[in-house]
Amino acid sequence: MEAISSPTLLLNEEICRANIRRMAEKAEANGLAFKPHMKTHQSAAIGQWIKNAGAQEITVSSIAMARYFAEAGWQQITIAFPVNIREAKAIDQLAGRIDLTLLVNHIDVLKTLDNKLTNTVKAYIEIDSGSGRTGLRSDQKAEINDLIEAVQHTSLIRWAGFYSHPGHSYAARSKQEILEIHESVERQCNKLRDAFESKSASSFEICVGDTPCCSAATTFSGIDAISPGNFVFYDLMQYEIGSCSIADIAVAIACPIVDQYPNRNELIIHGGAVHFSKEKTGNNHFGVVAKTNNDNWQIADPQMHLHALWQEHGVVQCDERTFSRYQIGDIIPILPVHSCLTANLMKQYRTINCQQKIAMMGS
Amino acid sequence: MEAISSPTLLLNEEICRANIRRMAEKAEANGLAFKPHMKTHQSAAIGQWIKNAGAQEITVSSIAMARYFAEAGWQQITIAFPVNIREAKAIDQLAGRIDLTLLVNHIDVLKTLDNKLTNTVKAYIEIDSGSGRTGLRSDQKAEINDLIEAVQHTSLIRWAGFYSHPGHSYAARSKQEILEIHESVERQCNKLRDAFESKSASSFEICVGDTPCCSAATTFSGIDAISPGNFVFYDLMQYEIGSCSIADIAVAIACPIVDQYPNRNELIIHGGAVHFSKEKTGNNHFGVVAKTNNDNWQIADPQMHLHALWQEHGVVQCDERTFSRYQIGDIIPILPVHSCLTANLMKQYRTINCQQKIAMMGS
């Protein structure tokens, strides 16, 4: 901490590697392909830890991220985002270099894409398993059937199966609630399998990817592959959902205290919306102050939290007792609410043990 | 728009230059030094437009930003953030190159800083004029007096006067409410002037900087300098506050439509929390769809807004009538809620007229 003078994203490599290992082992034990989502860390170096844990395929959320990881040597990448026909040329170029899988949810989009391709791609049909964001519902059997047949009539697009992000698991507030959502997803996957598996001559697959379900579940009935992303770091949001313990959180922002107000027990830190993002917990906090214990993070004190953010300023609310423990010039680690958005803003990690700097896409 | 395939931050140079010119003229007409805050645009090129409008001094919120603008040729820079004593070495190095002004709110910090400096800096005392974030209240006369005297006993720090960011103006919801806050700030400035002006042998100055007050006010009693920042672009938040009209907003993110759901009148765009930030309006919207009219932005339809954001996905809620106007592959411009955070994420502008790319700090 002593070397730090401005907001710094700390990465506990040991916790991160343990999170990766645990998920890779769960995938292997359940016979699942492991295709982790890279949008959380956006880092070739952390990608290498994932490769070392056995992953051969990955998932990303944009063509830019797919290119970055292709440069880093990944040969099998899914862009888990509705295909953007304006990027057809970039998709085609990338498909000439790697084994690329896309999400295609509309017959018109499929036809436009097929007309613009010169290389082969695979396509999942996206299933809206309850999040209400994107994809077809599993009970839209006629529409799904039409779409599968349309894919099968293209010249360069091969149908890969189904993809779903059960994002409604983020509304859960206990492991039990997560598991209820996961069981509903399993039932939907089994129905899809029964209805459509016979339509595929080869490589039919159902891939499901959200950190809450993949963390809490112990069975994966009807599911062939998982693509969680946030689990590499976890964060306060995942802790609130019930996906992890505080000790599983692998990142924190170390922030210098620059000012203090004893009359209202507030510490002012350099650490604002451009470091943490403005994602809040259910209690309207932007982060909690942490301390280290046996190399894991713990909440320093339940009474202390990051309760207001400006562009560069953060306000840590204390009580009288906790306020007195800190002074201007101290560095305090703060656990972020949403590690994906925090990492995206910080653009670089510093590992806790060896103080190594780890680069990200765009850093 | 036809050249755009992924989320792109559009800048209307004409509107931006008009916003800068209007504020520079108001400063000149009121005999105020104009020290605009650069944290909103973070761009040397836009800084040049500000220089062309007559500004000779600027305000920033971090040492990194101060260095960036010093590189771009600015010689007089205020870091409007409580001085971070861990950055004393970087501050000293910068103070060797330019005329640097800091905010110092604590005697201990002042003494520590003075011990570490080899070059002269100036220091404002920060006044909390009602925002409750940082600084001394104007009625803390004894504390302010002690701090002024402590500054005057340092060897390398010169007292410059007072600085205040009346951030409580962001809670206003009409020009009238902004003006009531501004009048209270003016009264506080006059009291500070009466009480402390005589303590300064030279260069005593009161600098106040927030976009709502600087936009709405027509008198600046007791105030010597202004340092608003957001006014270069404005945004939906400023429109809600009452600082600007929609036609004054100079930036929008052009986003491709990638998916659509007629049963719920939702368009899915590529444009998420990593583009817009998660700042919301009072109505819990993350942006509104715009259209151009006579080269200014207008709200496309009051019924259409960005109502949900994931990392890369955005959901535009329409009604039946507006939904039918758009299709997959279209590009729609969306006005951001908080242009400072949006620009910080996007890291590059594209001007609307000549399609010129404008770089930012870190891009």
XYZ file of C-alpha atoms in Angstrom:
726
model
C 0.000 0.000 0.000
C 2.842 2.398 0.786
C 3.815 2.744 -2.889
C 0.293 3.874 -3.854
C -0.518 7.563 -4.305
C -3.653 7.557 -6.485
C -6.641 5.200 -7.005
C -5.217 1.777 -7.906
C -7.088 -1.400 -8.819
C -5.639 -4.152 -6.660
C -5.915 -7.739 -7.809
C -5.466 -10.663 -5.454
C -4.054 -13.174 -7.916
C -4.444 -16.088 -5.523
C -8.181 -15.485 -4.998
C -8.711 -14.874 -8.715
C -6.904 -18.076 -9.703
C -8.868 -20.012 -7.044
C -12.159 -18.627 -8.435
C -11.118 -19.699 -11.937
C -9.957 -23.130 -10.781
C -13.166 -23.771 -8.819
C -15.386 -22.959 -11.812
C -13.202 -24.962 -14.224
C -13.378 -27.968 -11.896
C -17.155 -27.639 -11.582
C -17.459 -27.571 -15.378
C -15.246 -30.644 -15.711
C -17.028 -32.550 -12.931
C -20.367 -31.939 -14.690
C -19.114 -32.728 -18.185
C -19.618 -29.135 -19.342
C -17.582 -27.213 -21.876
C -16.051 -24.203 -20.059
C -16.290 -21.014 -22.146
C -15.746 -18.202 -19.653
C -16.864 -14.682 -20.512
C -13.906 -12.289 -20.702
C -15.842 -8.996 -20.396
C -15.171 -8.720 -16.669
C -11.358 -8.734 -16.726
C -10.692 -7.826 -20.402
C -7.094 -8.928 -19.889
C -4.916 -11.250 -21.990
C -2.819 -12.081 -18.903
C -5.841 -13.166 -16.852
C -7.052 -14.984 -19.953
C -3.844 -17.000 -19.740
C -4.714 -18.078 -16.180
C -8.072 -19.234 -17.585
C -6.303 -21.154 -20.357
C -4.010 -22.739 -17.773
C -7.111 -23.886 -15.876
C -8.180 -25.818 -18.977
C -10.489 -23.514 -20.952
C -10.115 -23.778 -24.717
C -13.017 -21.566 -25.763
C -14.109 -18.158 -24.527
C -17.041 -15.778 -24.687
C -16.897 -11.986 -25.255
C -19.438 -9.186 -25.703
C -18.106 -7.202 -28.677
C -16.170 -7.601 -31.893
C -13.409 -5.386 -30.441
C -13.035 -7.774 -27.491
C -13.079 -10.791 -29.822
C -10.238 -9.260 -31.865
C -8.228 -8.497 -28.721
C -8.453 -12.096 -27.472
C -7.849 -13.519 -30.964
C -4.591 -11.497 -30.964
C -3.824 -13.144 -27.612
C -4.086 -16.572 -29.238
C -7.662 -17.715 -28.585
C -8.989 -19.718 -31.537
C -12.601 -20.362 -30.464
C -14.616 -17.316 -29.471
C -18.340 -16.649 -29.051
C -19.593 -13.059 -29.267
C -22.551 -13.304 -26.865
C -24.305 -10.228 -28.193
C -27.020 -9.968 -30.888
C -25.095 -9.821 -34.153
C -24.620 -6.249 -35.379
C -25.039 -6.333 -39.159
C -23.127 -3.065 -39.490
C -20.067 -4.978 -38.309
C -20.448 -7.738 -40.906
C -17.126 -6.915 -42.574
C -15.190 -7.037 -39.277
C -16.998 -10.265 -38.360
C -16.057 -11.811 -41.688
C -12.408 -10.794 -41.327
C -12.245 -12.317 -37.851
C -14.060 -15.462 -39.030
C -11.214 -15.912 -41.535
C -8.751 -16.224 -38.647
C -10.616 -18.020 -35.854
C -13.602 -20.261 -35.135
C -16.254 -17.608 -34.459
C -19.734 -18.131 -32.987
C -22.425 -15.432 -33.029
C -25.955 -14.944 -31.650
C -28.590 -14.643 -34.370
C -32.192 -13.984 -33.298
C -33.845 -12.744 -36.525
C -34.253 -14.271 -39.958
C -33.650 -10.904 -41.666
C -30.392 -10.377 -39.789
C -29.342 -13.928 -40.641
C -29.926 -13.398 -44.364
C -28.159 -10.033 -44.434
C -25.188 -11.511 -42.593
C -25.000 -14.561 -44.856
C -24.928 -12.295 -47.938
C -21.955 -10.378 -46.551
C -19.834 -13.295 -45.351
C -17.031 -15.016 -47.219
C -15.988 -17.167 -44.247
C -17.919 -19.698 -42.190
C -19.344 -18.767 -38.775
C -21.429 -20.661 -36.259
C -24.608 -19.219 -34.777
C -26.406 -19.832 -31.532
C -30.066 -18.867 -31.252
C -30.425 -16.799 -28.113
C -33.015 -17.910 -25.570
C -34.660 -15.458 -23.195
C -34.867 -17.776 -20.195
C -36.527 -15.119 -18.012
C -34.363 -12.008 -18.053
C -36.592 -10.261 -20.613
C -33.641 -8.681 -22.386
C -32.880 -10.444 -25.675
C -33.654 -13.747 -27.384
C -36.644 -15.955 -28.116
C -38.621 -17.578 -25.325
C -38.251 -21.356 -25.180
C -42.032 -21.718 -25.757
C -41.818 -19.857 -29.117
C -41.353 -23.194 -30.842
C -42.639 -22.208 -34.287
C -40.378 -19.125 -34.425
C -37.372 -21.099 -33.192
C -38.073 -23.816 -35.758
C -38.310 -21.250 -38.574
C -35.048 -19.669 -37.486
C -33.213 -23.008 -37.309
C -34.420 -23.854 -40.801
C -33.391 -20.429 -42.077
C -29.892 -20.967 -40.637
C -29.770 -24.339 -42.333
C -30.585 -22.652 -45.655
C -27.661 -20.209 -45.458
C -24.434 -20.982 -47.240
C -21.895 -19.983 -44.567
C -23.681 -20.078 -41.202
C -23.825 -23.308 -39.186
C -26.355 -23.720 -36.393
C -24.539 -24.330 -33.079
C -27.493 -24.662 -30.695
C -28.805 -22.267 -28.047
C -27.285 -19.611 -25.812
C -28.905 -18.004 -22.776
C -27.840 -15.446 -20.181
C -30.280 -15.867 -17.268
C -29.722 -12.265 -16.127
C -32.821 -12.416 -13.910
C -30.601 -14.301 -11.423
C -29.247 -10.828 -10.511
C -32.563 -10.138 -8.765
C -32.002 -13.098 -6.417
C -31.025 -12.370 -2.823
C -30.095 -15.849 -1.571
C -28.583 -19.079 -2.835
C -32.060 -20.613 -2.597
C -33.524 -17.947 -4.888
C -30.651 -18.430 -7.354
C -31.248 -22.193 -7.398
C -34.962 -21.730 -8.105
C -34.049 -19.645 -11.161
C -31.423 -22.183 -12.197
C -33.935 -25.054 -11.972
C -36.316 -23.132 -14.211
C -33.441 -22.608 -16.697
C -32.601 -26.343 -16.561
C -36.250 -27.209 -17.336
C -36.231 -24.829 -20.311
C -32.956 -26.307 -21.585
C -34.353 -29.829 -21.386
C -37.483 -28.810 -23.303
C -35.334 -27.151 -25.994
C -33.197 -30.277 -26.194
C -36.246 -32.533 -26.573
C -37.810 -30.288 -29.199
C -34.813 -29.368 -31.331
C -31.828 -31.644 -30.774
C -32.892 -33.810 -33.683
C -32.741 -30.765 -36.018
C -28.960 -30.712 -35.706
C -26.704 -33.114 -37.537
C -23.715 -32.176 -35.379
C -22.330 -29.909 -32.654
C -25.696 -29.047 -31.082
C -25.026 -27.377 -27.779
C -26.849 -25.410 -25.083
C -24.621 -22.820 -23.414
C -25.767 -20.909 -20.335
C -23.770 -18.193 -18.694
C -24.416 -16.146 -15.605
C -22.251 -16.016 -12.504
C -25.009 -16.445 -9.881
C -26.399 -19.714 -11.336
C -22.983 -21.130 -12.292
C -21.692 -20.359 -8.784
C -24.632 -21.754 -6.832
C -25.674 -24.726 -8.971
C -24.463 -28.277 -8.455
C -26.452 -29.882 -11.308
C -26.576 -28.735 -14.929
C -29.370 -30.816 -16.416
C -29.903 -30.110 -20.112
C -26.859 -27.819 -20.243
C -23.704 -28.563 -22.283
C -21.543 -25.502 -21.707
C -21.235 -22.596 -19.262
C -19.955 -19.061 -19.894
C -19.963 -17.092 -16.627
C -17.732 -14.003 -16.495
C -17.918 -12.069 -13.245
C -16.853 -15.097 -11.131
C -13.151 -14.383 -11.812
C -13.378 -11.369 -9.471
C -16.877 -11.397 -7.932
C -17.934 -8.145 -6.172
C -20.414 -6.691 -3.659
C -23.332 -7.204 -6.034
C -22.558 -10.939 -6.280
C -22.185 -11.068 -2.502
C -25.630 -9.444 -2.131
C -27.110 -11.905 -4.634
C -25.670 -14.856 -2.744
C -23.124 -16.017 -5.356
C -19.985 -15.648 -3.248
C -18.513 -14.768 0.107
C -16.595 -11.543 0.745
C -13.401 -13.649 0.865
C -13.982 -14.671 -2.782
C -13.780 -11.063 -4.025
C -10.479 -10.689 -5.892
C -10.364 -6.922 -6.580
C -10.450 -3.727 -4.542
C -9.583 -0.126 -5.312
C -6.915 1.307 -3.028
C -7.791 4.979 -2.481
C -5.890 7.728 -0.633
C -7.745 9.655 2.067
C -7.403 13.335 1.153
C -9.736 15.087 3.594
C -11.856 14.364 6.688
C -14.837 15.872 8.514
C -15.085 14.805 12.177
C -18.375 16.664 12.719
C -20.082 14.284 10.303
C -17.659 11.302 10.547
C -16.836 11.441 6.840
C -13.578 10.598 5.104
C -12.996 12.051 1.636
C -11.041 9.807 -0.720
C -9.581 10.200 -4.169
C -11.828 7.621 -5.800
C -14.984 8.656 -7.665
C -17.410 7.736 -10.422
C -14.539 7.514 -12.954
C -12.972 4.764 -10.817
C -15.867 2.821 -9.264
C -18.717 3.498 -11.759
C -22.047 4.642 -10.353
C -23.418 1.134 -9.770
C -25.022 0.914 -6.310
C -25.823 -1.871 -3.895
C -29.394 -2.379 -2.695
C -28.466 -0.137 0.260
C -27.427 2.691 -2.084
C -23.723 2.232 -1.350
C -20.986 2.507 -3.972
C -18.529 0.264 -2.112
C -17.438 -0.924 1.325
C -14.121 -0.417 3.070
C -12.118 -3.645 3.299
C -9.253 -4.970 5.327
C -7.074 -7.986 4.639
C -7.109 -11.064 6.805
C -5.147 -14.210 5.931
C -4.709 -12.782 2.433
C -8.461 -12.519 1.858
C -10.610 -9.398 1.991
C -12.958 -8.821 4.864
C -15.366 -5.963 5.399
C -13.450 -3.561 7.670
C -16.554 -2.527 9.565
C -20.230 -2.925 8.631
C -20.761 0.730 9.603
C -18.312 2.056 6.985
C -19.316 2.420 3.356
C -18.790 4.592 0.312
C -21.988 6.603 0.438
C -21.484 9.351 -2.181
C -19.476 9.703 -5.388
C -18.599 12.645 -7.603
C -16.346 12.433 -10.661
C -13.140 12.080 -8.595
C -14.290 12.444 -4.953
C -15.711 9.669 -2.805
C -17.241 10.069 0.645
C -16.763 7.248 3.158
C -19.367 7.355 5.905
C -18.046 6.171 9.281
C -19.279 6.178 12.834
C -17.274 7.912 15.555
C -15.370 4.779 16.451
C -14.300 3.867 12.908
C -13.610 7.490 11.924
C -10.959 7.785 14.601
C -8.932 4.908 13.103
C -8.080 6.739 9.877
C -6.200 9.855 8.930
C -5.436 11.944 5.864
C -2.743 10.239 3.795
C -3.865 6.696 4.644
C -4.679 4.322 1.807
C -7.912 2.345 2.161
C -8.995 -0.581 0.000
C -12.630 -0.464 -1.101
C -14.550 -3.392 -2.545
C -16.442 -2.388 -5.701
C -20.149 -2.978 -6.301
C -19.707 -4.158 -9.897
C -16.203 -5.358 -10.726
C -16.874 -5.505 -14.505
C -17.587 -1.767 -14.688
C -14.808 -0.896 -12.237
C -12.181 -2.866 -14.182
C -13.408 -1.310 -17.433
C -12.784 2.155 -15.950
C -9.459 1.410 -14.257
C -7.842 -0.231 -17.306
C -4.993 -1.768 -15.287
C -4.485 -4.103 -12.319
C -1.751 -4.207 -9.738
C -1.302 -7.615 -8.122
C -1.196 -7.538 -4.357
C 1.716 -9.862 -3.769
C 4.348 -9.010 -6.342
C 3.083 -5.527 -7.257
C 3.030 -6.609 -10.878
C 1.083 -4.415 -13.303
C -1.369 -6.334 -15.480
C -2.639 -4.675 -18.645
C -6.147 -4.757 -20.082
C -7.653 -4.225 -23.498
C -7.245 -0.508 -24.243
C -4.680 0.113 -21.486
C -24.339 8.302 -39.501
C -23.882 5.808 -42.332
C -20.160 5.359 -41.561
C -20.891 4.343 -37.957
C -20.974 0.687 -36.948
C -20.399 0.763 -33.164
C -21.179 3.206 -30.308
C -19.628 6.551 -31.260
C -19.527 9.775 -29.245
C -20.743 12.523 -31.571
C -19.698 16.102 -30.882
C -21.513 19.051 -32.397
C -18.584 21.465 -32.618
C -20.803 24.429 -33.403
C -22.947 23.982 -30.278
C -19.874 23.307 -28.142
C -18.078 26.431 -29.387
C -21.270 28.477 -28.849
C -21.522 27.180 -25.245
C -17.875 28.142 -24.643
C -18.274 31.569 -26.276
C -21.445 32.350 -24.281
C -19.767 31.529 -20.957
C -16.559 33.420 -21.886
C -18.625 36.474 -22.815
C -20.581 36.286 -19.561
C -17.311 36.149 -17.612
C -15.932 39.116 -19.518
C -19.142 41.155 -19.173
C -19.053 40.601 -15.400
C -15.343 41.285 -14.983
C -14.654 37.691 -13.963
C -11.552 35.639 -14.611
C -12.605 32.630 -16.720
C -10.962 29.403 -15.518
C -13.052 26.627 -17.054
C -12.907 23.141 -15.599
C -11.504 20.629 -18.115
C -12.754 17.434 -16.425
C -15.814 17.205 -18.684
C -14.086 17.080 -22.080
C -10.518 16.057 -21.036
C -9.350 17.059 -24.522
C -6.422 19.256 -25.565
C -8.218 20.075 -28.846
C -11.358 21.320 -27.064
C -9.050 23.128 -24.634
C -7.756 25.027 -27.656
C -11.304 26.213 -28.479
C -11.477 27.447 -24.883
C -8.148 29.249 -25.269
C -9.383 30.811 -28.507
C -12.420 32.115 -26.593
C -10.046 34.002 -24.293
C -9.372 31.719 -21.307
C -5.821 31.890 -19.972
C -6.245 29.748 -16.858
C -7.946 26.409 -16.369
C -9.204 24.128 -13.619
C -8.762 20.341 -13.417
C -9.573 17.612 -10.888
C -6.404 15.521 -10.724
C -2.651 15.772 -11.034
C -2.814 13.489 -14.100
C -5.195 15.934 -15.786
C -3.027 18.893 -14.789
C 0.003 17.233 -16.399
C -1.953 16.465 -19.567
C -3.039 20.092 -19.996
C 0.405 21.427 -19.038
C 1.767 19.304 -21.908
C -0.826 20.984 -24.118
C 0.620 24.385 -23.235
C -1.494 25.672 -20.345
C 0.634 27.646 -17.886
C -1.906 28.426 -15.128
C -3.779 25.475 -13.706
C -5.828 24.942 -10.537
C -6.314 21.403 -9.241
C -9.766 21.814 -7.665
C -9.466 18.766 -5.429
C -8.246 18.540 -1.803
C -4.483 18.247 -2.083
C -3.298 14.635 -1.898
C -0.086 14.655 0.146
C 0.938 11.310 -1.336
C 1.304 13.142 -4.644
C 3.567 15.854 -3.219
C 6.489 14.875 -5.437
C 4.392 15.000 -8.625
C 2.887 18.306 -7.483
C 6.351 19.748 -6.897
C 7.586 18.613 -10.310
C 4.593 20.208 -12.017
C 4.959 23.392 -9.950
C 8.471 23.676 -11.385
C 6.990 23.962 -14.875
C 3.732 25.915 -14.485
C 1.855 28.265 -12.167
C -0.022 25.711 -10.038
C -2.849 26.395 -7.575
C -4.105 23.788 -5.077
C -6.916 23.439 -2.535
C -5.654 23.166 1.044
C -8.225 22.677 3.820
C -6.104 21.423 6.749
C -3.139 22.871 8.601
C -1.468 19.446 8.886
C -1.731 18.868 5.148
C -0.378 22.339 4.516
C 2.677 21.745 6.691
C 3.388 18.318 5.197
C 3.104 19.741 1.701
C 5.332 22.716 2.472
C 8.038 20.383 3.800
C 8.025 18.391 0.573
C 8.005 21.272 -1.916
C 10.983 22.854 -3.637
C 8.864 25.037 -5.934
C 6.242 27.679 -5.166
C 2.527 26.872 -5.382
C -0.579 28.901 -4.662
C -3.359 27.606 -2.428
C -7.043 28.347 -2.263
C -8.936 27.523 0.903
C -11.985 25.545 -0.123
C -15.370 26.793 1.059
C -18.314 24.474 1.534
C -21.015 26.860 0.343
C -23.795 24.324 0.930
C -22.924 21.129 -0.937
C -21.685 19.416 2.236
C -18.848 17.680 0.413
C -15.497 19.352 1.139
C -14.186 22.640 2.525
C -14.764 24.924 5.492
C -18.089 26.660 5.974
C -17.904 30.439 5.506
C -19.039 30.924 9.135
C -16.007 28.983 10.482
C -14.137 32.256 10.763
C -11.631 31.240 13.423
C -10.641 28.080 11.547
C -10.341 29.967 8.268
C -8.244 32.647 9.968
C -5.911 30.024 11.478
C -5.518 28.356 8.102
C -4.743 31.638 6.313
C -2.098 32.440 8.926
C -0.638 28.955 8.636
C -0.374 29.391 4.853
C 1.333 32.722 5.414
C 3.899 30.986 7.650
C 4.880 28.452 5.001
C 7.943 29.071 2.875
C 6.640 28.033 -0.553
C 2.836 28.283 -0.444
C 1.072 31.541 -1.283
C -2.522 32.130 -0.252
C -4.676 32.753 -3.356
C -8.103 33.227 -1.746
C -11.145 30.944 -1.716
C -12.573 28.297 -4.011
C -16.070 26.819 -3.855
C -18.008 24.283 -5.901
C -21.686 24.845 -5.029
C -22.603 21.266 -5.951
C -25.941 21.582 -4.154
C -27.137 23.422 -7.283
C -27.462 19.942 -8.832
C -30.526 19.395 -6.629
C -32.278 22.383 -8.222
C -35.099 21.704 -10.681
C -35.680 25.179 -12.138
C -33.777 28.332 -13.008
C -35.462 29.983 -10.015
C -34.139 27.309 -7.632
C -30.642 27.629 -9.132
C -30.738 31.413 -8.648
C -31.753 31.070 -5.004
C -28.682 28.901 -4.426
C -26.510 31.314 -6.379
C -27.715 34.269 -4.292
C -26.820 32.389 -1.122
C -23.347 31.714 -2.583
C -22.962 35.408 -3.475
C -23.846 36.393 0.107
C -21.254 33.963 1.469
C -18.622 35.280 -0.943
C -19.287 38.843 0.135
C -18.976 37.893 3.807
C -15.687 36.111 3.121
C -14.452 39.152 1.224
C -15.379 41.506 4.072
C -13.790 39.274 6.678
C -10.586 38.178 4.954
C -9.679 40.374 1.989
C -7.475 42.508 4.171
C -5.419 39.437 5.150
C -4.042 39.227 1.637
C -1.335 41.539 0.364
C -1.986 40.534 -3.250
C -3.902 38.288 -5.644
C -6.823 37.576 -3.307
C -9.545 35.928 -5.335
C -12.831 34.087 -4.861
C -13.434 31.455 -7.536
C -16.764 29.658 -7.830
C -17.469 26.911 -10.258
C -20.593 24.972 -11.036
C -22.418 24.832 -14.340
C -25.976 25.414 -13.040
C -25.161 28.693 -11.210
C -22.749 29.971 -13.870
C -25.343 29.226 -16.577
C -28.340 30.765 -14.825
C -26.774 33.736 -13.002
C -26.598 37.264 -14.397
C -24.855 38.858 -11.382
C -21.697 37.632 -9.658
C -21.513 39.755 -6.535
C -18.457 39.006 -4.419
C -17.091 36.603 -7.033
C -13.832 37.185 -8.983
C -13.509 34.082 -11.107
C -15.659 31.226 -12.401
C -14.661 27.642 -13.198
C -17.676 25.737 -14.576
C -16.920 22.581 -16.574
C -19.969 20.730 -17.795
C -21.303 23.757 -19.765
C -19.085 22.897 -22.770
C -21.386 19.939 -23.532
C -24.298 20.118 -21.075
C -26.460 16.958 -20.840
C -29.856 15.647 -19.711
C -29.002 16.215 -16.055
C -28.303 19.902 -16.700
C -31.527 20.103 -18.718
C -33.430 18.622 -15.768
C -31.758 21.069 -13.375
C -32.713 24.020 -15.561
C -29.205 25.026 -16.719
C -29.722 24.593 -20.457
C -32.122 23.722 -23.245
C -31.942 20.455 -25.191
C -30.580 22.454 -28.147
C -27.526 23.413 -26.033
C -26.452 19.763 -25.597
C -23.326 19.229 -27.708
C -22.783 15.458 -27.428
C -24.758 12.309 -28.181
C -23.821 8.664 -28.541
C -24.728 7.178 -31.904
C -25.735 3.554 -31.295
C -26.641 0.792 -33.748
C -29.954 -1.017 -33.242
C -29.104 -4.726 -33.059
C -32.374 -6.337 -32.005
C -36.069 -5.491 -31.499
C -39.072 -6.850 -29.606
C -42.436 -5.684 -31.030
C -44.448 -7.414 -28.285
C -42.945 -5.014 -25.714
C -41.985 -2.128 -28.076
C -38.307 -2.378 -27.159
C -35.282 -1.691 -29.343
C -31.969 -3.243 -28.288
C -28.918 -1.122 -29.059
C -25.192 -1.645 -28.820
C -24.639 0.988 -26.131
C -24.398 0.045 -22.460
C -22.963 0.994 -19.097
C -19.423 1.042 -20.550
C -20.546 3.780 -22.953
C -23.167 5.853 -21.099
C -22.197 5.223 -17.427
C -24.965 4.222 -15.032
C -25.973 7.786 -14.130
C -29.768 8.147 -14.227
C -32.204 11.011 -14.647
C -34.834 11.682 -11.990
C -37.154 9.471 -14.080
C -34.693 6.558 -13.918
C -33.693 6.897 -17.566
C -30.152 6.462 -18.856
C -30.644 8.667 -21.915
C -33.212 9.882 -24.455
C -33.320 9.294 -28.185
C -32.527 12.443 -30.154
C -33.020 13.723 -33.674
C -31.358 16.674 -35.361
C -33.209 19.802 -36.356
C -31.435 22.841 -37.786
C -28.170 21.302 -36.600
C -29.304 21.166 -32.962
C -30.495 18.129 -31.062
C -34.126 17.703 -30.213
C -35.772 14.933 -28.234
C -37.027 12.506 -30.906
C -40.119 11.633 -28.926
C -40.901 12.148 -25.228
C -42.143 8.533 -25.095
C -38.756 7.068 -26.106
C -35.966 6.641 -23.600
C -33.078 4.394 -22.675
C -34.665 2.496 -19.810
C -32.196 -0.313 -19.050
C -28.447 -0.803 -19.425
C -26.177 -3.822 -19.174
C -22.438 -3.765 -19.848
C -22.860 -3.486 -23.643
C -26.644 -3.735 -24.204
C -29.095 -0.849 -23.947
C -32.881 -1.129 -24.092
C -34.830 1.736 -25.696
C -38.452 1.767 -24.583
C -40.852 2.978 -27.279
C -44.585 3.099 -27.748
C -46.206 1.336 -30.706
C -46.052 4.420 -32.900
C -42.360 5.228 -32.298
C -41.304 1.558 -32.391
C -42.551 1.221 -35.968
C -40.209 3.995 -37.170
C -37.003 2.063 -36.462
C -35.446 -1.144 -37.657
C -32.428 -3.326 -36.931
C -29.309 -1.746 -38.470
C -30.452 1.852 -37.927
C -28.182 4.206 -35.990
C -29.864 6.292 -33.298
C -28.291 9.219 -31.431
C -28.916 9.193 -27.674
C -28.374 12.166 -25.376
C -26.413 11.155 -22.266
C -27.498 11.869 -18.691
C -24.035 12.957 -17.506
C -21.696 14.016 -20.308
C -18.604 14.098 -18.043
C -18.895 10.374 -17.254
C -19.889 9.462 -20.803
C -16.922 11.303 -22.337
C -14.596 9.723 -19.757
C -15.770 6.275 -20.908
C -15.808 6.932 -24.649
C -12.291 8.456 -24.786
C -12.781 9.939 -28.273
C -15.142 12.314 -30.083
C -16.252 12.367 -33.679
C -17.380 15.786 -34.873
C -20.714 15.799 -36.638
C -19.894 18.025 -39.573
C -16.451 17.043 -40.759
C -16.288 13.579 -39.140
C -13.011 14.582 -37.538
C -11.797 12.403 -34.670
C -10.863 14.362 -31.538
C -8.642 12.675 -28.967
C -8.910 12.837 -25.165
C -6.547 12.296 -22.293
C -5.823 8.557 -22.269
C -7.153 7.904 -25.783
